[in-house]
Tab-separated table of C-alpha atoms in Angstrom:
chain	number	residue	atom	x	y	z
L	1	MET	CA	10.913	11.505	-54.791
L	2	GLU	CA	10.565	11.014	-51.024
L	3	ALA	CA	8.990	13.739	-48.945
L	4	ILE	CA	11.531	15.727	-46.960
L	5	SER	CA	9.520	15.420	-43.778
L	6	ALA	CA	6.588	13.230	-42.828
L	7	ALA	CA	3.274	14.836	-42.017
L	8	LYS	CA	2.281	15.024	-38.364
L	9	PRO	CA	0.214	12.030	-37.277
L	10	ILE	CA	-3.459	12.678	-36.663
L	11	ILE	CA	-4.230	13.057	-32.971
L	12	LYS	CA	-7.773	12.035	-32.049
L	13	VAL	CA	-9.059	14.081	-29.131
L	14	ALA	CA	-12.150	13.077	-27.171
L	15	ALA	CA	-13.972	16.203	-25.972
L	16	ILE	CA	-16.126	15.888	-22.851
L	17	CYS	CA	-18.345	18.598	-21.419
L	18	GLY	CA	-19.347	18.465	-17.768
L	19	SER	CA	-22.518	20.488	-18.396
L	20	LEU	CA	-25.612	18.925	-19.956
L	21	ARG	CA	-27.264	22.273	-20.688
L	22	LYS	CA	-27.831	22.905	-24.418
L	23	GLY	CA	-26.633	26.497	-24.196
L	24	SER	CA	-23.652	25.619	-22.023
L	25	TYR	CA	-20.702	27.991	-22.396
L	26	ASN	CA	-18.402	25.047	-21.720
L	27	ARG	CA	-19.881	23.188	-24.659
L	28	GLY	CA	-19.327	26.417	-26.612
L	29	LEU	CA	-15.639	26.217	-25.704
L	30	LEU	CA	-15.472	22.720	-27.164
L	31	ARG	CA	-17.168	23.867	-30.382
L	32	ALA	CA	-14.615	26.663	-30.627
L	33	ALA	CA	-11.778	24.212	-29.996
L	34	SER	CA	-13.031	21.960	-32.791
L	35	GLN	CA	-13.276	24.911	-35.163
L	36	ILE	CA	-9.759	26.077	-34.263
L	37	CYS	CA	-8.409	22.602	-35.045
L	38	GLN	CA	-10.170	22.541	-38.405
L	39	GLU	CA	-8.947	25.996	-39.374
L	40	SER	CA	-5.456	26.327	-37.967
L	41	ILE	CA	-4.024	23.205	-36.301
L	42	SER	CA	-3.052	20.425	-38.669
L	43	GLY	CA	-2.963	16.868	-37.421
L	44	MET	CA	-5.544	17.227	-34.665
L	45	GLN	CA	-9.219	16.227	-34.701
L	46	ILE	CA	-11.730	16.761	-31.900
L	47	GLU	CA	-14.771	14.545	-31.425
L	48	TYR	CA	-17.440	15.621	-28.972
L	49	ILE	CA	-18.523	12.728	-26.738
L	50	ASP	CA	-22.007	13.155	-25.256
L	51	ILE	CA	-22.163	11.969	-21.644
L	52	SER	CA	-25.866	12.708	-21.114
L	53	PRO	CA	-27.068	9.155	-21.966
L	54	LEU	CA	-24.870	7.533	-19.311
L	55	PRO	CA	-26.813	6.045	-16.377
L	56	MET	CA	-25.695	6.880	-12.870
L	57	LEU	CA	-22.871	4.574	-11.856
L	58	ASP	CA	-24.280	1.366	-10.410
L	59	THR	CA	-22.101	-1.726	-10.446
L	60	ASP	CA	-25.250	-3.860	-10.430
L	61	LEU	CA	-25.532	-2.810	-14.094
L	62	GLU	CA	-22.304	-4.692	-14.824
L	63	VAL	CA	-23.452	-8.164	-15.753
L	64	GLY	CA	-21.088	-10.983	-16.663
L	65	GLY	CA	-18.183	-8.580	-17.008
L	66	LYS	CA	-20.148	-6.409	-19.442
L	67	PHE	CA	-21.332	-2.836	-19.124
L	68	PRO	CA	-24.632	-1.433	-20.431
L	69	PRO	CA	-24.310	-0.780	-24.202
L	70	VAL	CA	-24.238	3.016	-23.824
L	71	VAL	CA	-21.433	2.708	-21.272
L	72	GLU	CA	-19.521	0.259	-23.472
L	73	ALA	CA	-19.777	2.702	-26.385
L	74	PHE	CA	-18.541	5.585	-24.222
L	75	ARG	CA	-15.623	3.567	-22.869
L	76	GLN	CA	-14.648	2.531	-26.397
L	77	LYS	CA	-14.552	6.175	-27.521
L	78	ILE	CA	-12.197	7.016	-24.662
L	79	LEU	CA	-10.043	3.975	-25.365
L	80	GLU	CA	-9.676	4.924	-29.041
L	81	ALA	CA	-8.780	8.551	-28.326
L	82	ASP	CA	-5.169	9.703	-28.239
L	83	SER	CA	-5.942	12.456	-25.744
L	84	ILE	CA	-8.797	14.087	-23.853
L	85	ILE	CA	-10.056	17.637	-23.441
L	86	PHE	CA	-12.430	18.289	-20.567
L	87	ALA	CA	-14.668	21.349	-20.455
L	88	SER	CA	-15.254	21.372	-16.732
L	89	PRO	CA	-17.714	23.844	-15.256
L	90	GLU	CA	-17.523	24.428	-11.517
L	91	TYR	CA	-20.401	23.373	-9.281
L	92	ASN	CA	-19.984	24.035	-5.571
L	93	TYR	CA	-16.208	24.473	-5.910
L	94	SER	CA	-15.827	21.124	-7.685
L	95	VAL	CA	-16.569	19.126	-10.841
L	96	THR	CA	-20.139	18.462	-11.906
L	97	ALA	CA	-22.039	15.275	-11.094
L	98	PRO	CA	-22.411	14.282	-14.791
L	99	LEU	CA	-18.665	14.665	-15.362
L	100	LYS	CA	-17.722	12.688	-12.258
L	101	ASN	CA	-20.177	9.985	-13.297
L	102	ALA	CA	-18.595	9.728	-16.757
L	103	VAL	CA	-15.111	9.661	-15.280
L	104	ASP	CA	-16.115	6.892	-12.883
L	105	TRP	CA	-17.715	4.715	-15.574
L	106	ALA	CA	-14.590	4.874	-17.726
L	107	SER	CA	-12.410	4.101	-14.708
L	108	ARG	CA	-14.090	0.768	-14.027
L	109	PRO	CA	-11.649	-2.092	-14.701
L	110	PRO	CA	-9.995	-1.963	-17.096
L	111	ASN	CA	-9.423	1.786	-16.609
L	112	VAL	CA	-9.567	3.300	-20.121
L	113	TRP	CA	-8.243	6.705	-18.985
L	114	ALA	CA	-4.807	5.324	-18.164
L	115	ASP	CA	-1.832	7.051	-19.800
L	116	LYS	CA	-3.979	9.496	-21.783
L	117	PRO	CA	-2.716	13.078	-22.114
L	118	ALA	CA	-5.416	15.572	-21.172
L	119	ALA	CA	-6.285	19.253	-20.882
L	120	ILE	CA	-8.926	21.146	-18.927
L	121	ILE	CA	-10.783	24.275	-20.008
L	122	SER	CA	-13.677	26.030	-18.313
L	123	ALA	CA	-16.012	28.993	-18.430
L	124	GLY	CA	-18.185	30.341	-15.660
L	125	GLY	CA	-18.634	33.172	-13.224
L	126	GLY	CA	-16.196	34.452	-10.629
L	127	PHE	CA	-12.982	32.534	-11.171
L	128	GLY	CA	-14.178	31.038	-14.454
L	129	GLY	CA	-14.508	27.511	-13.126
L	130	SER	CA	-10.863	27.280	-12.057
L	131	ARG	CA	-11.549	25.422	-8.810
L	132	SER	CA	-12.994	22.505	-10.763
L	133	HIS	CA	-9.624	22.105	-12.486
L	134	TYR	CA	-7.846	21.180	-9.304
L	135	HIS	CA	-10.375	18.572	-8.251
L	136	LEU	CA	-10.256	17.031	-11.725
L	137	ARG	CA	-6.458	16.982	-11.565
L	138	GLN	CA	-6.643	15.172	-8.212
L	139	ILE	CA	-8.972	12.572	-9.718
L	140	GLY	CA	-6.606	12.255	-12.667
L	141	VAL	CA	-3.703	11.288	-10.404
L	142	PHE	CA	-5.448	8.067	-9.431
L	143	LEU	CA	-6.607	7.415	-13.014
L	144	ASP	CA	-3.113	7.912	-14.504
L	145	LEU	CA	-4.346	10.786	-16.661
L	146	HIS	CA	-1.504	13.113	-17.636
L	147	PHE	CA	-2.703	16.715	-17.668
L	148	ILE	CA	-0.802	19.488	-19.378
L	149	ASN	CA	0.218	22.050	-16.766
L	150	LYS	CA	0.244	25.175	-18.906
L	151	PRO	CA	-1.384	27.161	-20.231
L	152	GLU	CA	-4.361	27.063	-17.910
L	153	PHE	CA	-7.681	28.195	-19.371
L	154	TYR	CA	-10.558	29.477	-17.276
L	155	LEU	CA	-12.807	32.201	-18.598
L	156	ASN	CA	-15.144	34.512	-16.701
L	157	ALA	CA	-18.104	34.295	-19.047
L	158	PHE	CA	-20.060	37.126	-17.467
L	159	GLN	CA	-17.490	39.902	-17.261
L	160	PRO	CA	-17.901	42.482	-20.081
L	161	PRO	CA	-17.294	42.517	-22.959
L	162	ALA	CA	-19.422	39.551	-24.030
L	163	LYS	CA	-17.474	36.322	-24.433
L	164	PHE	CA	-20.303	34.258	-25.968
L	165	ASP	CA	-23.212	34.989	-28.276
L	166	SER	CA	-26.844	34.126	-27.506
L	167	ASP	CA	-26.329	30.560	-28.790
L	168	GLY	CA	-23.383	29.909	-26.491
L	169	ASN	CA	-20.715	30.273	-29.182
L	170	LEU	CA	-17.365	31.750	-28.173
L	171	ILE	CA	-16.893	35.142	-29.843
L	172	ASP	CA	-14.029	36.624	-27.807
L	173	GLU	CA	-10.926	36.634	-30.019
L	174	SER	CA	-8.402	36.783	-27.178
L	175	ALA	CA	-10.070	33.782	-25.537
L	176	LYS	CA	-9.918	31.925	-28.857
L	177	GLU	CA	-6.191	32.592	-29.060
L	178	LYS	CA	-5.657	31.318	-25.501
L	179	LEU	CA	-7.718	28.242	-26.346
L	180	LYS	CA	-5.544	27.652	-29.393
L	181	GLN	CA	-2.452	27.709	-27.185
L	182	VAL	CA	-4.009	25.041	-24.941
L	183	LEU	CA	-4.663	22.860	-27.985
L	184	LEU	CA	-1.125	23.308	-29.304
L	185	SER	CA	0.252	22.382	-25.890
L	186	LEU	CA	-1.954	19.278	-25.759
L	187	GLN	CA	-0.859	18.303	-29.259
L	188	ALA	CA	2.839	18.659	-28.434
L	189	PHE	CA	2.446	16.786	-25.137
L	190	THR	CA	0.531	13.959	-26.811
L	191	LEU	CA	3.202	13.549	-29.477
L	192	ARG	CA	5.917	13.603	-26.842
L	193	LEU	CA	4.227	10.888	-24.772
L	194	GLN	CA	3.777	8.845	-27.942
L	195	GLY	CA	7.489	9.267	-28.701
L	196	LYS	CA	6.712	11.053	-31.976
L	197	ASN	CA	8.528	14.346	-31.397
């Protein structure tokens, strides 16, 4: 007997954190996002992509049309992903140097960001990293990244009550629910762009 409805296709999400710090709250957001997908969002898998091994962008490292192996591996991960989630901390009102470096490497011809749906989340002080979102969105215009517009997610990590534990894990239940809504929006947008809903 045929199934009444087909299961949702698996969406592969590449997760990129703009902070290299081990205890980064933004990396904690990505761990929470992965856990939420495993527990309560079917058809969506998040893979954390480490950008710390990437060298600083230097086109002299491109030899014979090839990139350094670590860059090639990173670019391949982005190419294979259905969508992207950026955890983008705010440094000096903008995106971090490691994140911009990763974005630039993957934009080298051929641009592997093109036509990918994407979402941005952030945690920090003050405005919770929100100003980094707008710079990343500007960059995304040139790269043909398609960001979801809503919901936006930026979390003041230092305003009581505690949002993270001592290991940088997200413990705030309301923040987890907001993060889940971002993931559901990214899932729906990805399926729509793929013509699957």
